[in-house]
Amino acid sequence: MTSTVAEVVGLLTLEEIAPHTFRGPQPDEDRQRVFGGQVAAQALMAASHTVQGRVPHSLHGYFLRPGNPTVPIVYTVDCLRDGGAFSARRITATQDGTAVFEALVSFSAHISGIDYQEQMPAVPQPDSLVRIEAQLAPYADEYDGWWIRRRPFDMRYVNAPPRVALDLDVAPPPQSRLWLRPDGEVPNDPIVNSCLLTFVSDLTLLDSVMLPARKTSRGPGIVASLDHAIWFHRSANFSDWLLYEQHSPNGTGGRGLASGRIFNRSGALVATVMQEGYLGKGT
């Protein structure tokens, strides 16, 4: 995981190595595999380089293989449609010629019309909550300080995060809510906004699956993302807090489905997210 917002934004600077083909950088850090939110955000940025005057309204992707964090990722973009108010792109992310991620992204011109949304749930305000590093301080000695590492976002849970919940007598329900905001400034650009939302959307979404399963991202067993979908409704205000509400409507067959809604602090519904995770038995 990257440690600063500047590093996250830097990951979105792709190199065009051929027409509709881009190479994405990797963060300089020790990881076992590529973070899914990174490859999805870079794929979205690659697709955006091939579209003019439109912004993404949805992304649907599959994580095909664990990415190697020491090898650059190459993104090949196929133009599927440019017509009317919509454009569609297919993006294949490869490493050494092997596909690790594939996505379809749809872009839309501005269209006037209906405007309604579900309301933001009533939750404690972020100023009344503590940073996740403080919540996880009792576990500072685990995994070489993994739980209290520096993060690019200030994250404040309304409920107990998975590592804390692991020690509770009763497993929590499949629901998680947290506030987050960048620990630093981000560019005021609509494409970067959508890419950062994509990155953020994969940070904690499987919390709602891990809580009742008595798991964390570090074990016991394996937790991995299988697919990811995000619908962009409104621009996020990254200068203020975002509320990420997550719940899991179903868990079966070693898989858990997670649904998320991201709100601006003002109450505007920014994005809706869906993902299914794999709950492996490995150690």
C-alpha positions in Angstrom: 0.0 0.0 0.0 1.3 3.5 -0.9 1.8 5.8 2.1 1.1 9.3 0.7 -1.6 10.8 -1.5 1.2 12.2 -3.8 2.3 8.6 -4.4 -1.2 7.6 -5.2 -1.6 10.5 -7.7 1.8 9.6 -9.2 0.6 6.1 -9.9 -2.0 7.6 -12.3 0.7 9.1 -14.5 1.0 6.5 -17.3 3.5 6.3 -20.1 2.1 5.8 -23.7 4.3 3.2 -25.3 2.2 2.7 -28.4 -1.2 3.9 -29.7 -3.8 3.0 -27.1 -1.2 1.2 -25.0 0.1 2.5 -21.7 2.6 1.5 -19.0 1.7 2.0 -15.4 4.3 2.5 -12.6 4.5 0.5 -9.4 5.1 2.0 -6.0 8.6 1.4 -4.5 7.6 -0.8 -1.5 7.6 -4.3 -0.3 4.3 -6.1 -1.2 3.2 -9.6 -2.1 0.8 -8.5 -4.9 -0.5 -5.5 -6.6 -3.3 -3.7 -4.8 -6.6 -4.1 -6.8 -7.6 -0.5 -6.5 -4.3 0.5 -8.1 -4.7 -1.6 -11.2 -8.4 -0.6 -11.6 -7.6 3.1 -11.2 -4.7 2.8 -13.7 -6.9 1.0 -16.2 -9.5 3.7 -15.9 -6.9 6.4 -16.5 -5.6 4.5 -19.5 -9.1 4.4 -21.0 -9.6 8.1 -20.2 -6.6 8.9 -22.4 -8.6 7.7 -25.4 -11.8 9.6 -24.8 -12.4 13.4 -25.3 -15.0 15.5 -23.6 -16.6 12.7 -21.6 -16.2 11.4 -18.1 -16.5 7.8 -16.8 -19.9 6.8 -15.4 -19.2 3.1 -14.7 -16.4 0.5 -14.6 -16.8 -3.3 -14.5 -13.6 -5.3 -14.0 -12.3 -8.8 -13.2 -9.1 -9.6 -11.2 -7.8 -12.5 -13.2 -4.5 -13.1 -11.5 -2.5 -11.6 -8.6 -0.3 -8.9 -10.0 3.5 -8.9 -9.5 4.4 -5.6 -7.7 7.9 -5.6 -9.1 6.9 -5.6 -12.8 5.3 -2.7 -14.6 1.7 -3.2 -15.8 0.8 -2.6 -19.5 -2.7 -1.5 -20.3 -4.1 -2.0 -23.8 -7.3 -0.1 -24.6 -9.8 -1.2 -27.3 -12.3 1.3 -28.5 -15.7 -0.4 -28.6 -18.0 2.5 -29.2 -18.1 6.3 -29.8 -21.5 7.5 -30.5 -24.4 9.5 -29.2 -23.8 10.4 -25.6 -21.7 7.4 -24.7 -18.2 5.9 -25.3 -17.1 2.4 -24.3 -13.6 1.0 -23.8 -12.2 -2.5 -23.0 -8.9 -2.5 -21.1 -6.6 -5.4 -20.6 -3.9 -5.2 -18.1 -0.9 -7.5 -18.6 2.4 -8.4 -17.1 4.9 -10.3 -19.2 2.2 -10.9 -21.8 -0.2 -12.5 -19.3 -3.6 -10.8 -18.4 -4.0 -9.9 -14.7 -7.0 -7.7 -15.0 -9.7 -6.8 -17.6 -12.4 -4.1 -17.5 -15.1 -2.4 -19.4 -15.5 1.3 -18.9 -18.3 3.5 -20.1 -18.0 7.3 -20.5 -20.9 9.8 -20.8 -21.3 13.3 -22.0 -23.2 15.7 -19.7 -26.9 14.9 -19.9 -29.6 16.9 -18.1 -32.4 15.0 -16.5 -33.5 13.2 -13.3 -31.7 13.9 -10.1 -32.5 11.9 -7.0 -30.6 9.7 -4.5 -30.8 7.7 -1.3 -30.0 9.7 1.8 -26.8 9.4 3.7 -27.2 7.4 6.9 -26.9 9.2 10.2 -23.5 8.5 11.7 -21.1 10.2 14.2 -19.1 13.0 12.6 -15.4 12.2 11.8 -14.1 14.8 14.3 -15.6 12.7 17.1 -13.8 9.5 16.0 -10.1 8.5 16.2 -7.8 7.6 13.3 -7.5 3.9 12.5 -3.8 4.0 13.6 -5.0 4.8 17.1 -7.6 2.0 17.0 -5.0 -0.5 15.9 -2.2 0.7 18.3 -2.6 -2.5 20.5 -1.5 -4.5 17.5 1.5 -2.5 16.6 3.9 -5.4 17.0 2.1 -7.6 14.4 3.4 -8.0 10.9 6.2 -5.5 11.4 3.9 -2.7 12.2 1.5 -3.3 9.3 -1.6 -2.1 11.2 -0.2 1.3 12.2 1.7 2.0 8.9 1.3 5.4 7.3 -1.6 5.6 5.0 -2.4 8.1 2.2 -5.9 8.6 3.7 -7.0 9.6 7.2 -9.5 6.7 8.0 -11.9 6.8 10.9 -14.1 3.9 11.5 -17.6 4.2 13.0 -17.5 0.5 13.9 -14.6 -1.7 15.0 -12.3 -2.5 12.0 -11.7 -6.2 11.2 -8.6 -6.6 13.3 -10.3 -5.1 16.4 -13.5 -7.1 15.7 -11.4 -10.3 15.5 -11.0 -10.1 19.3 -14.7 -9.5 20.1 -16.6 -12.3 21.7 -19.3 -12.2 19.0 -18.7 -11.6 15.3 -20.2 -8.3 14.2 -22.9 -8.1 11.5 -21.8 -7.7 7.9 -21.7 -4.0 7.9 -19.0 -1.4 8.2 -18.9 2.4 8.0 -16.0 4.8 8.0 -15.0 8.3 7.1 -11.9 9.0 5.0 -10.1 12.0 3.4 -6.7 12.4 1.8 -3.7 13.3 3.9 -2.7 15.9 1.4 -4.0 17.9 -1.6 -5.2 16.2 -4.8 -5.6 17.8 -8.3 -8.9 19.3 -9.2 -9.4 17.3 -12.3 -12.6 15.2 -13.1 -10.7 12.2 -14.4 -8.2 12.1 -11.5 -11.3 12.4 -9.3 -12.8 9.3 -10.8 -9.5 7.4 -10.6 -9.0 8.3 -7.0 -12.6 7.2 -6.2 -11.7 3.9 -7.9 -8.6 3.5 -5.8 -10.5 4.4 -2.6 -13.4 2.1 -3.4 -11.2 -1.0 -3.0 -9.5 0.0 0.2 -12.0 -1.4 2.7 -15.0 -2.8 0.8 -14.5 -6.4 1.9 -14.6 -5.3 5.5 -18.3 -6.2 5.5 -17.4 -9.7 4.4 -14.4 -10.2 6.7 -16.3 -9.1 9.9 -18.8 -12.0 10.1 -16.1 -14.4 8.7 -13.7 -13.5 11.5 -10.9 -12.6 9.1 -8.7 -9.7 8.3 -6.7 -8.7 5.2 -3.6 -10.4 6.9 -5.4 -13.6 7.8 -6.3 -16.1 9.0 -6.6 -17.5 5.5 -6.7 -15.6 2.3 -9.0 -12.7 1.3 -8.9 -11.7 -2.3 -11.0 -9.6 -4.7 -12.6 -11.4 -7.6 -14.3 -8.6 -9.4 -15.2 -4.9 -9.0 -17.8 -2.6 -10.3 -18.3 1.1 -9.6 -20.8 3.6 -10.8 -19.8 7.3 -10.7 -22.8 9.5 -9.8 -21.4 12.8 -8.7 -18.0 14.4 -8.3 -16.3 13.6 -4.9 -15.0 16.5 -2.8 -11.6 15.2 -1.8 -10.9 18.4 0.2 -13.3 17.1 2.9 -14.4 13.9 4.4 -16.1 11.1 2.5 -18.4 8.5 4.2 -18.0 5.0 2.9 -21.0 2.8 3.9 -20.4 -0.9 3.2 -22.5 -4.1 3.8 -22.5 -7.7 2.6 -25.9 -9.0 1.5 -24.6 -12.6 0.9 -21.8 -15.0 1.7 -21.8 -18.5 0.3 -19.5 -21.0 -1.4 -16.3 -19.4 -0.1 -17.3 -16.0 -1.5 -18.7 -12.9 0.0 -20.6 -10.1 -1.9 -20.0 -6.6 -0.7 -21.9 -3.4 -1.6 -20.8 0.1 -0.9 -22.0 3.7 -1.1 -19.7 6.7 -1.0 -21.1 10.0 0.2 -19.7 13.5 0.3 -19.9 15.1 3.8 -22.6 17.3 2.4 -24.8 14.2 1.8 -24.4 13.8 -1.9 -24.2 10.2 -3.1 -20.9 10.1 -5.0 -20.6 6.5 -6.1 -22.0 3.0 -5.7 -19.7 0.0 -5.6 -20.0 -3.8 -5.8 -17.4 -6.5 -5.3 -17.2 -10.2 -4.6 -14.3 -11.5 -2.5 -12.8 -15.0 -2.2 -12.3 -16.3 1.3 -9.5 -18.9 1.0 -8.4 -21.4 3.6 -4.7 -20.9 3.1 -2.4 -19.5 5.8 
